[in-house]
Amino acid sequence: MKDKILRLLRNREEFVSGQAICSELGVSRTAVWKTMNQLKEEGYEIKSVNNRGYKLVESPDLVTAAEVKSLLNAKWIGEEVVYFDTTNSTNTQAKRLAEEGAANGTVVVADCQEGGKGRRGKSWCTPKGEGISFSIILRPNILAVNASMLTLVAGLAVAKAVKEVLDVDCKIKWPNDIVSRGKKLTGILTELSTEVDYVNYVVVGIGINGNNLEFPEEIASIATSLAVEKRERIHRADVIAACLESFEVLYERFLETEDLSGMIEEYNELLINREKEVRVISSKEEIIATAKGINERGELIILDQNQKEQMICSGEVSVRGLYGYT
Ligand code: BTN
């Protein structure tokens, strides 16, 4: 009900009468009054004037289920949003909920993660009131081998959403880091539950540096945030809603072919290393090559120094620019 009231207030520039809210949402006057008081306590600035009703003047930078849902214009994603003030990791919570039967499209959001997980066993830091951390539960009917492409779908979705909602120009560092001015803005961790060849569920976890102005020492030189890029605080729920909307569109496109053929051009246009020399590091060797772009399976096409084309998979190698992180 909170999300519905917030959405209603947001859609009207003028005062909305208590009566209009009651009849539109089919709830009592007392219920509306109580919800308005709760929202005010949470930090929403709501003007209430006798005989005119209510007007939303300002929203706090919350990432609660009500705030995210009230901003979201999607078909099925985020119909259910589960919010934690503080949790270990939204991916861990999403996996638990998925095991308990949570529906396709359920989103888990946290204001603070105390045990945020990164790729390759690293940690991911989500300070309270600053970071943007959410995980999407998906139940796709796809082959297990194709599920890893969802990480690239999510990367593209975030890059597009950030451009659209904040006009921040991002690039993608294959396979799925989003960078701005060469520094990392976003990380994505996809986890799977499979049975032989059947995908039980997928959890796509997205971490974006939102209002962070400082970073842990070990990443300080390679990390940035939306607030740093915009030079002002941003409203985190707007970013989450935009990412979910953008992901929904691209995910449906992915499902049509079970590969990335419907988004290769868009992805390659944002690829930071495209037509540049990169260092390809595997457990066996390190080679210098030119990155050409991804193919429909999300593999990076590279041209080695003998002008031989090779396809590289994200699980096996890491790619660095010649002069640093990107
Ligand atoms: C990376 O190493 O770049 C991936 C970082 C992924 C972090 C996100 S934050 C939301 C979700 N919950 C987690 O514990 N990790 C992912």
mmCIF file of C-alpha atoms and ligand atoms in Angstrom:
data_model
loop_
_atom_site.group_PDB
_atom_site.id
_atom_site.type_symbol
_atom_site.label_atom_id
_atom_site.label_comp_id
_atom_site.label_asym_id
_atom_site.label_seq_id
_atom_site.Cartn_x
_atom_site.Cartn_y
_atom_site.Cartn_z
ATOM 1 C CA MET A 1 0.000 0.000 0.000
ATOM 2 C CA LYS A 2 2.915 2.392 0.743
ATOM 3 C CA ASP A 3 4.265 1.958 -2.786
ATOM 4 C CA LYS A 4 0.828 2.569 -4.281
ATOM 5 C CA ILE A 5 0.343 5.771 -2.283
ATOM 6 C CA LEU A 6 3.823 6.985 -3.214
ATOM 7 C CA ARG A 7 3.197 6.273 -6.879
ATOM 8 C CA LEU A 8 -0.125 8.097 -6.744
ATOM 9 C CA LEU A 9 1.424 11.147 -5.087
ATOM 10 C CA ARG A 10 4.319 11.162 -7.571
ATOM 11 C CA ASN A 11 2.014 11.069 -10.549
ATOM 12 C CA ARG A 12 0.192 14.229 -9.480
ATOM 13 C CA GLU A 13 1.876 17.569 -9.323
ATOM 14 C CA GLU A 14 -0.905 19.044 -7.231
ATOM 15 C CA PHE A 15 -2.542 17.984 -3.964
ATOM 16 C CA VAL A 16 -4.393 14.676 -3.996
ATOM 17 C CA SER A 17 -7.398 14.477 -1.721
ATOM 18 C CA GLY A 18 -7.587 11.773 0.939
ATOM 19 C CA GLN A 19 -10.916 10.745 -0.588
ATOM 20 C CA ALA A 20 -9.358 10.278 -4.051
ATOM 21 C CA ILE A 21 -6.632 8.075 -2.560
ATOM 22 C CA CYS A 22 -9.214 6.014 -0.657
ATOM 23 C CA SER A 23 -11.371 5.374 -3.684
ATOM 24 C CA GLU A 24 -8.495 4.752 -6.069
ATOM 25 C CA LEU A 25 -6.827 2.245 -3.758
ATOM 26 C CA GLY A 26 -9.969 0.901 -2.080
ATOM 27 C CA VAL A 27 -8.721 1.582 1.448
ATOM 28 C CA SER A 28 -10.062 3.464 4.470
ATOM 29 C CA ARG A 29 -9.304 7.087 5.415
ATOM 30 C CA THR A 30 -7.606 5.862 8.585
ATOM 31 C CA ALA A 31 -5.336 3.531 6.627
ATOM 32 C CA VAL A 32 -4.290 6.417 4.352
ATOM 33 C CA TRP A 33 -3.667 8.692 7.323
ATOM 34 C CA LYS A 34 -1.569 6.033 9.075
ATOM 35 C CA THR A 35 0.502 5.374 5.958
ATOM 36 C CA MET A 36 1.139 9.092 5.452
ATOM 37 C CA ASN A 37 2.437 9.296 9.010
ATOM 38 C CA GLN A 38 4.711 6.297 8.493
ATOM 39 C CA LEU A 39 6.089 7.834 5.300
ATOM 40 C CA LYS A 40 6.749 11.134 7.097
ATOM 41 C CA GLU A 41 8.574 9.230 9.828
ATOM 42 C CA GLU A 42 10.739 7.552 7.170
ATOM 43 C CA GLY A 43 11.787 10.980 5.910
ATOM 44 C CA TYR A 44 9.303 11.756 3.121
ATOM 45 C CA GLU A 45 8.310 15.384 3.058
ATOM 46 C CA ILE A 46 4.543 15.322 2.559
ATOM 47 C CA LYS A 47 2.444 18.447 2.846
ATOM 48 C CA SER A 48 -1.073 17.883 4.160
ATOM 49 C CA VAL A 49 -3.593 20.698 3.937
ATOM 50 C CA ASN A 50 -7.198 20.602 5.127
ATOM 51 C CA ASN A 51 -9.701 20.287 2.295
ATOM 52 C CA ARG A 52 -6.927 19.865 -0.281
ATOM 53 C CA GLY A 53 -5.217 16.643 0.708
ATOM 54 C CA TYR A 54 -1.614 15.516 0.356
ATOM 55 C CA LYS A 55 1.365 16.533 -1.770
ATOM 56 C CA LEU A 56 4.763 14.839 -1.941
ATOM 57 C CA VAL A 57 7.434 17.525 -1.748
ATOM 58 C CA GLU A 58 10.596 15.455 -1.387
ATOM 59 C CA SER A 59 11.630 11.807 -1.117
ATOM 60 C CA PRO A 60 14.590 10.645 0.970
ATOM 61 C CA ASP A 61 17.338 8.530 -0.615
ATOM 62 C CA LEU A 62 15.839 5.194 0.455
ATOM 63 C CA VAL A 63 16.037 1.876 -1.355
ATOM 64 C CA THR A 64 13.089 0.271 0.447
ATOM 65 C CA ALA A 65 10.643 -2.013 -1.346
ATOM 66 C CA ALA A 66 8.010 0.759 -1.351
ATOM 67 C CA GLU A 67 10.378 3.341 -2.827
ATOM 68 C CA VAL A 68 11.688 1.024 -5.550
ATOM 69 C CA LYS A 69 8.235 -0.320 -6.469
ATOM 70 C CA SER A 70 6.696 3.142 -6.595
ATOM 71 C CA LEU A 71 9.246 4.155 -9.250
ATOM 72 C CA LEU A 72 9.258 0.959 -11.263
ATOM 73 C CA ASN A 73 7.457 0.677 -14.602
ATOM 74 C CA ALA A 74 8.013 -2.930 -15.555
ATOM 75 C CA LYS A 75 5.868 -5.862 -16.673
ATOM 76 C CA TRP A 76 6.901 -8.622 -14.281
ATOM 77 C CA ILE A 77 10.266 -7.846 -12.772
ATOM 78 C CA GLY A 78 10.126 -6.476 -9.232
ATOM 79 C CA GLU A 79 6.500 -7.422 -8.679
ATOM 80 C CA GLU A 80 7.904 -8.718 -5.402
ATOM 81 C CA VAL A 81 10.692 -6.661 -3.807
ATOM 82 C CA VAL A 82 12.260 -7.893 -0.558
ATOM 83 C CA TYR A 83 14.186 -5.228 1.363
ATOM 84 C CA PHE A 84 16.816 -5.477 4.102
ATOM 85 C CA ASP A 85 18.267 -2.518 6.031
ATOM 86 C CA THR A 86 21.330 -4.664 6.612
ATOM 87 C CA THR A 87 22.077 -8.187 5.471
ATOM 88 C CA ASN A 88 25.062 -10.387 4.693
ATOM 89 C CA SER A 89 24.609 -10.480 0.914
ATOM 90 C CA THR A 90 21.574 -9.941 -1.318
ATOM 91 C CA ASN A 91 22.763 -12.887 -3.446
ATOM 92 C CA THR A 92 22.766 -15.155 -0.395
ATOM 93 C CA GLN A 93 19.298 -13.949 0.599
ATOM 94 C CA ALA A 94 18.018 -14.300 -2.966
ATOM 95 C CA LYS A 95 19.279 -17.886 -3.129
ATOM 96 C CA ARG A 96 17.548 -18.667 0.153
ATOM 97 C CA LEU A 97 14.289 -17.140 -1.110
ATOM 98 C CA ALA A 98 14.611 -18.979 -4.427
ATOM 99 C CA GLU A 99 15.038 -22.274 -2.545
ATOM 100 C CA GLU A 100 11.874 -21.391 -0.629
ATOM 101 C CA GLY A 101 9.981 -20.903 -3.906
ATOM 102 C CA ALA A 102 10.228 -17.145 -4.617
ATOM 103 C CA ALA A 103 8.743 -16.209 -7.981
ATOM 104 C CA ASN A 104 10.617 -15.371 -11.177
ATOM 105 C CA GLY A 105 11.455 -11.646 -11.118
ATOM 106 C CA THR A 106 11.640 -11.291 -7.340
ATOM 107 C CA VAL A 107 14.180 -8.633 -6.394
ATOM 108 C CA VAL A 108 16.186 -8.481 -3.157
ATOM 109 C CA VAL A 109 17.575 -5.073 -2.168
ATOM 110 C CA ALA A 110 19.771 -4.082 0.774
ATOM 111 C CA ASP A 111 20.834 -0.688 2.070
ATOM 112 C CA CYS A 112 23.924 -2.268 3.586
ATOM 113 C CA GLN A 113 25.673 -5.595 2.956
ATOM 114 C CA GLU A 114 28.025 -6.857 5.623
ATOM 115 C CA GLY A 115 29.279 -9.814 3.580
ATOM 116 C CA GLY A 116 28.830 -8.660 -0.005
ATOM 117 C CA LYS A 117 30.376 -11.141 -2.438
ATOM 118 C CA GLY A 118 32.424 -10.306 -5.505
ATOM 119 C CA ARG A 119 33.704 -12.541 -8.279
ATOM 120 C CA ARG A 120 36.565 -14.961 -7.719
ATOM 121 C CA GLY A 121 36.029 -15.026 -3.954
ATOM 122 C CA LYS A 122 36.561 -11.291 -3.495
ATOM 123 C CA SER A 123 34.345 -9.196 -1.256
ATOM 124 C CA TRP A 124 32.104 -6.311 -2.284
ATOM 125 C CA CYS A 125 31.603 -3.347 -0.053
ATOM 126 C CA THR A 126 28.130 -1.763 0.338
ATOM 127 C CA PRO A 127 28.227 0.983 2.976
ATOM 128 C CA LYS A 128 24.913 2.007 4.531
ATOM 129 C CA GLY A 129 23.128 4.828 2.723
ATOM 130 C CA GLU A 130 25.691 4.847 -0.094
ATOM 131 C CA GLY A 131 25.882 1.648 -2.114
ATOM 132 C CA ILE A 132 23.353 0.149 -4.483
ATOM 133 C CA SER A 133 23.055 -3.606 -4.080
ATOM 134 C CA PHE A 134 20.329 -5.807 -5.426
ATOM 135 C CA SER A 135 19.806 -9.316 -6.746
ATOM 136 C CA ILE A 136 17.240 -10.609 -9.226
ATOM 137 C CA ILE A 137 15.811 -14.121 -9.006
ATOM 138 C CA LEU A 138 15.173 -15.644 -12.430
ATOM 139 C CA ARG A 139 13.711 -18.991 -13.428
ATOM 140 C CA PRO A 140 14.565 -19.226 -17.113
ATOM 141 C CA ASN A 141 13.808 -22.263 -19.190
ATOM 142 C CA ILE A 142 17.281 -22.404 -20.746
ATOM 143 C CA LEU A 143 20.248 -24.738 -20.951
ATOM 144 C CA ALA A 144 22.567 -24.411 -17.976
ATOM 145 C CA VAL A 145 25.537 -23.646 -20.271
ATOM 146 C CA ASN A 146 23.794 -20.532 -21.533
ATOM 147 C CA ALA A 147 23.102 -19.004 -18.138
ATOM 148 C CA SER A 148 26.489 -17.296 -17.823
ATOM 149 C CA MET A 149 25.490 -14.952 -20.672
ATOM 150 C CA LEU A 150 22.998 -13.356 -18.283
ATOM 151 C CA THR A 151 25.908 -11.571 -16.619
ATOM 152 C CA LEU A 152 26.601 -9.749 -19.876
ATOM 153 C CA VAL A 153 22.891 -8.986 -20.292
ATOM 154 C CA ALA A 154 22.931 -7.410 -16.833
ATOM 155 C CA GLY A 155 26.090 -5.420 -17.603
ATOM 156 C CA LEU A 156 24.551 -3.925 -20.702
ATOM 157 C CA ALA A 157 21.299 -3.226 -18.829
ATOM 158 C CA VAL A 158 23.131 -1.287 -16.113
ATOM 159 C CA ALA A 159 25.234 0.727 -18.580
ATOM 160 C CA LYS A 160 22.108 1.720 -20.518
ATOM 161 C CA ALA A 161 20.101 2.522 -17.382
ATOM 162 C CA VAL A 162 22.817 4.717 -15.879
ATOM 163 C CA LYS A 163 23.095 6.677 -19.114
ATOM 164 C CA GLU A 164 19.334 7.070 -19.330
ATOM 165 C CA VAL A 165 18.607 8.062 -15.765
ATOM 166 C CA LEU A 166 21.730 10.092 -14.894
ATOM 167 C CA ASP A 167 23.354 10.802 -18.247
ATOM 168 C CA VAL A 168 26.586 9.216 -17.016
ATOM 169 C CA ASP A 169 28.562 7.729 -19.920
ATOM 170 C CA CYS A 170 29.651 4.233 -19.019
ATOM 171 C CA LYS A 171 31.665 1.649 -20.859
ATOM 172 C CA ILE A 172 31.745 -2.098 -20.390
ATOM 173 C CA LYS A 173 34.968 -3.836 -19.473
ATOM 174 C CA TRP A 174 34.353 -7.341 -20.765
ATOM 175 C CA PRO A 175 32.689 -9.373 -19.528
ATOM 176 C CA ASN A 176 30.678 -7.295 -17.126
ATOM 177 C CA ASP A 177 32.403 -4.530 -15.180
ATOM 178 C CA ILE A 178 30.886 -1.134 -15.867
ATOM 179 C CA VAL A 179 33.418 1.656 -15.855
ATOM 180 C CA SER A 180 33.289 5.408 -16.080
ATOM 181 C CA ARG A 181 36.379 7.413 -16.993
ATOM 182 C CA GLY A 182 38.318 4.144 -16.722
ATOM 183 C CA LYS A 183 37.289 3.423 -13.119
ATOM 184 C CA LYS A 184 34.989 0.675 -11.892
ATOM 185 C CA LEU A 185 31.419 1.662 -11.097
ATOM 186 C CA THR A 186 29.623 -1.665 -11.049
ATOM 187 C CA GLY A 187 30.236 -5.350 -10.454
ATOM 188 C CA ILE A 188 27.938 -8.258 -11.259
ATOM 189 C CA LEU A 189 27.896 -11.707 -9.704
ATOM 190 C CA THR A 190 25.667 -14.372 -11.232
ATOM 191 C CA GLU A 191 25.018 -17.556 -9.282
ATOM 192 C CA LEU A 192 23.203 -20.631 -10.518
ATOM 193 C CA SER A 193 21.351 -23.592 -9.153
ATOM 194 C CA THR A 194 21.221 -26.391 -11.703
ATOM 195 C CA GLU A 195 20.183 -29.999 -11.856
ATOM 196 C CA VAL A 196 22.111 -31.941 -14.477
ATOM 197 C CA ASP A 197 21.136 -29.824 -17.447
ATOM 198 C CA TYR A 198 18.155 -28.041 -16.001
ATOM 199 C CA VAL A 199 18.330 -24.545 -14.523
ATOM 200 C CA ASN A 200 16.544 -24.439 -11.229
ATOM 201 C CA TYR A 201 17.098 -20.713 -10.759
ATOM 202 C CA VAL A 202 19.596 -17.963 -11.475
ATOM 203 C CA VAL A 203 20.485 -15.096 -9.156
ATOM 204 C CA VAL A 204 21.937 -12.024 -10.852
ATOM 205 C CA GLY A 205 23.530 -9.774 -8.231
ATOM 206 C CA ILE A 206 24.337 -6.192 -9.132
ATOM 207 C CA GLY A 207 26.468 -3.841 -7.059
ATOM 208 C CA ILE A 208 26.800 -0.193 -8.083
ATOM 209 C CA ASN A 209 28.830 2.425 -6.282
ATOM 210 C CA GLY A 210 26.085 4.999 -5.723
ATOM 211 C CA ASN A 211 26.754 7.767 -3.233
ATOM 212 C CA ASN A 212 30.144 6.428 -2.094
ATOM 213 C CA LEU A 213 32.750 9.177 -1.904
ATOM 214 C CA GLU A 214 35.460 7.031 -0.342
ATOM 215 C CA PHE A 215 36.581 3.482 -1.092
ATOM 216 C CA PRO A 216 38.628 0.832 0.717
ATOM 217 C CA GLU A 217 42.339 1.480 0.205
ATOM 218 C CA GLU A 218 42.933 -1.541 -2.024
ATOM 219 C CA ILE A 219 40.427 -0.353 -4.659
ATOM 220 C CA ALA A 220 40.585 3.416 -4.151
ATOM 221 C CA SER A 221 42.640 4.008 -7.292
ATOM 222 C CA ILE A 222 40.398 1.969 -9.609
ATOM 223 C CA ALA A 223 36.906 2.681 -8.218
ATOM 224 C CA THR A 224 34.403 5.446 -8.800
ATOM 225 C CA SER A 225 30.745 6.067 -7.969
ATOM 226 C CA LEU A 226 27.736 7.703 -9.562
ATOM 227 C CA ALA A 227 27.985 10.575 -7.067
ATOM 228 C CA VAL A 228 31.642 11.118 -7.973
ATOM 229 C CA GLU A 229 30.822 11.087 -11.682
ATOM 230 C CA LYS A 230 27.807 13.394 -11.287
ATOM 231 C CA ARG A 231 29.447 15.555 -8.631
ATOM 232 C CA GLU A 232 26.262 15.366 -6.599
ATOM 233 C CA ARG A 233 24.354 12.834 -4.544
ATOM 234 C CA ILE A 234 22.059 10.636 -6.554
ATOM 235 C CA HIS A 235 18.708 9.043 -5.683
ATOM 236 C CA ARG A 236 19.583 5.352 -5.537
ATOM 237 C CA ALA A 237 16.066 3.932 -6.034
ATOM 238 C CA ASP A 238 15.790 5.735 -9.401
ATOM 239 C CA VAL A 239 18.888 3.850 -10.524
ATOM 240 C CA ILE A 240 17.586 0.491 -9.278
ATOM 241 C CA ALA A 241 14.221 0.994 -11.032
ATOM 242 C CA ALA A 242 15.912 2.017 -14.293
ATOM 243 C CA CYS A 243 18.262 -1.000 -14.154
ATOM 244 C CA LEU A 244 15.368 -3.395 -13.579
ATOM 245 C CA GLU A 245 13.361 -1.935 -16.467
ATOM 246 C CA SER A 246 16.324 -2.091 -18.796
ATOM 247 C CA PHE A 247 17.194 -5.647 -17.679
ATOM 248 C CA GLU A 248 13.613 -6.832 -18.261
ATOM 249 C CA VAL A 249 13.709 -5.700 -21.907
ATOM 250 C CA LEU A 250 17.130 -7.226 -22.638
ATOM 251 C CA TYR A 251 16.391 -10.435 -20.733
ATOM 252 C CA GLU A 252 13.237 -11.044 -22.801
ATOM 253 C CA ARG A 253 15.322 -10.482 -25.925
ATOM 254 C CA PHE A 254 17.925 -12.947 -24.642
ATOM 255 C CA LEU A 255 15.256 -15.599 -24.031
ATOM 256 C CA GLU A 256 14.051 -15.410 -27.652
ATOM 257 C CA THR A 257 17.336 -16.843 -28.958
ATOM 258 C CA GLU A 258 19.053 -18.006 -25.768
ATOM 259 C CA ASP A 259 22.070 -15.976 -26.791
ATOM 260 C CA LEU A 260 23.194 -12.377 -27.199
ATOM 261 C CA SER A 261 22.534 -12.040 -30.929
ATOM 262 C CA GLY A 262 19.837 -9.424 -30.255
ATOM 263 C CA MET A 263 22.243 -7.092 -28.445
ATOM 264 C CA ILE A 264 25.735 -7.634 -29.871
ATOM 265 C CA GLU A 265 25.958 -4.234 -31.560
ATOM 266 C CA GLU A 266 24.733 -2.366 -28.471
ATOM 267 C CA TYR A 267 27.174 -4.261 -26.286
ATOM 268 C CA ASN A 268 30.146 -3.822 -28.613
ATOM 269 C CA GLU A 269 29.486 -0.108 -28.947
ATOM 270 C CA LEU A 270 30.013 0.217 -25.208
ATOM 271 C CA LEU A 271 32.996 -2.121 -25.015
ATOM 272 C CA ILE A 272 35.911 -0.143 -23.608
ATOM 273 C CA ASN A 273 38.632 -2.309 -25.157
ATOM 274 C CA ARG A 274 37.171 -2.500 -28.634
ATOM 275 C CA GLU A 275 39.887 -2.271 -31.284
ATOM 276 C CA LYS A 276 42.443 -1.748 -28.513
ATOM 277 C CA GLU A 277 45.374 -3.858 -27.398
ATOM 278 C CA VAL A 278 44.712 -5.975 -24.333
ATOM 279 C CA ARG A 279 46.646 -8.369 -22.168
ATOM 280 C CA VAL A 280 44.843 -11.727 -22.011
ATOM 281 C CA ILE A 281 45.844 -13.571 -18.866
ATOM 282 C CA SER A 282 45.085 -17.275 -18.445
ATOM 283 C CA SER A 283 46.502 -19.786 -15.997
ATOM 284 C CA LYS A 284 48.898 -21.012 -18.726
ATOM 285 C CA GLU A 285 50.046 -17.881 -20.494
ATOM 286 C CA GLU A 286 49.713 -14.186 -21.049
ATOM 287 C CA ILE A 287 49.321 -12.801 -24.559
ATOM 288 C CA ILE A 288 48.895 -9.377 -26.116
ATOM 289 C CA ALA A 289 46.032 -9.173 -28.592
ATOM 290 C CA THR A 290 43.517 -6.777 -30.120
ATOM 291 C CA ALA A 291 39.960 -7.001 -28.772
ATOM 292 C CA LYS A 292 37.414 -7.012 -31.588
ATOM 293 C CA GLY A 293 34.108 -7.381 -29.724
ATOM 294 C CA ILE A 294 31.875 -10.163 -28.438
ATOM 295 C CA ASN A 295 30.172 -12.895 -30.430
ATOM 296 C CA GLU A 296 26.596 -14.103 -29.856
ATOM 297 C CA ARG A 297 27.756 -16.337 -27.001
ATOM 298 C CA GLY A 298 29.411 -13.482 -25.155
ATOM 299 C CA GLU A 299 32.925 -14.698 -25.859
ATOM 300 C CA LEU A 300 35.496 -12.016 -26.575
ATOM 301 C CA ILE A 301 36.874 -12.170 -30.110
ATOM 302 C CA ILE A 302 40.560 -11.308 -30.128
ATOM 303 C CA LEU A 303 43.148 -11.070 -32.858
ATOM 304 C CA ASP A 304 46.475 -12.368 -31.619
ATOM 305 C CA GLN A 305 49.822 -11.062 -32.792
ATOM 306 C CA ASN A 306 49.860 -13.554 -35.686
ATOM 307 C CA GLN A 307 46.537 -12.082 -36.813
ATOM 308 C CA LYS A 308 44.808 -15.297 -35.772
ATOM 309 C CA GLU A 309 41.282 -14.935 -34.424
ATOM 310 C CA GLN A 310 40.545 -16.550 -31.067
ATOM 311 C CA MET A 311 37.425 -16.644 -28.899
ATOM 312 C CA ILE A 312 37.926 -16.381 -25.182
ATOM 313 C CA CYS A 313 35.504 -17.359 -22.430
ATOM 314 C CA SER A 314 35.101 -15.201 -19.358
ATOM 315 C CA GLY A 315 35.546 -17.993 -16.818
ATOM 316 C CA GLU A 316 38.981 -18.922 -18.088
ATOM 317 C CA VAL A 317 40.883 -15.695 -18.528
ATOM 318 C CA SER A 318 41.012 -12.111 -17.428
ATOM 319 C CA VAL A 319 41.578 -9.212 -19.754
ATOM 320 C CA ARG A 320 43.437 -6.033 -18.857
ATOM 321 C CA GLY A 321 44.346 -2.976 -20.850
ATOM 322 C CA LEU A 322 48.049 -2.641 -21.460
ATOM 323 C CA TYR A 323 48.393 0.189 -18.979
ATOM 324 C CA GLY A 324 46.221 -0.781 -16.035
ATOM 325 C CA TYR A 325 42.770 -1.950 -14.986
ATOM 326 C CA THR A 326 40.904 -1.095 -18.207
HETATM 327 C C1 BTN B 1 32.550 -8.163 -8.793
HETATM 328 O O1 BTN B 1 33.437 -8.767 -8.204
HETATM 329 O O2 BTN B 1 32.814 -7.264 -9.592
HETATM 330 C C2 BTN B 1 31.113 -8.549 -8.572
HETATM 331 C C3 BTN B 1 30.495 -7.786 -7.440
HETATM 332 C C4 BTN B 1 29.025 -8.120 -7.239
HETATM 333 C C5 BTN B 1 28.435 -7.405 -6.051
HETATM 334 C C6 BTN B 1 26.952 -7.565 -5.953
HETATM 335 S S1 BTN B 1 26.243 -6.495 -4.761
HETATM 336 C C7 BTN B 1 24.728 -7.313 -4.880
HETATM 337 C C8 BTN B 1 25.036 -8.782 -4.946
HETATM 338 N N1 BTN B 1 25.210 -9.336 -3.624
HETATM 339 C C9 BTN B 1 26.450 -9.788 -3.427
HETATM 340 O O3 BTN B 1 26.864 -10.298 -2.382
HETATM 341 N N2 BTN B 1 27.193 -9.555 -4.529
HETATM 342 C C10 BTN B 1 26.434 -8.955 -5.581
#
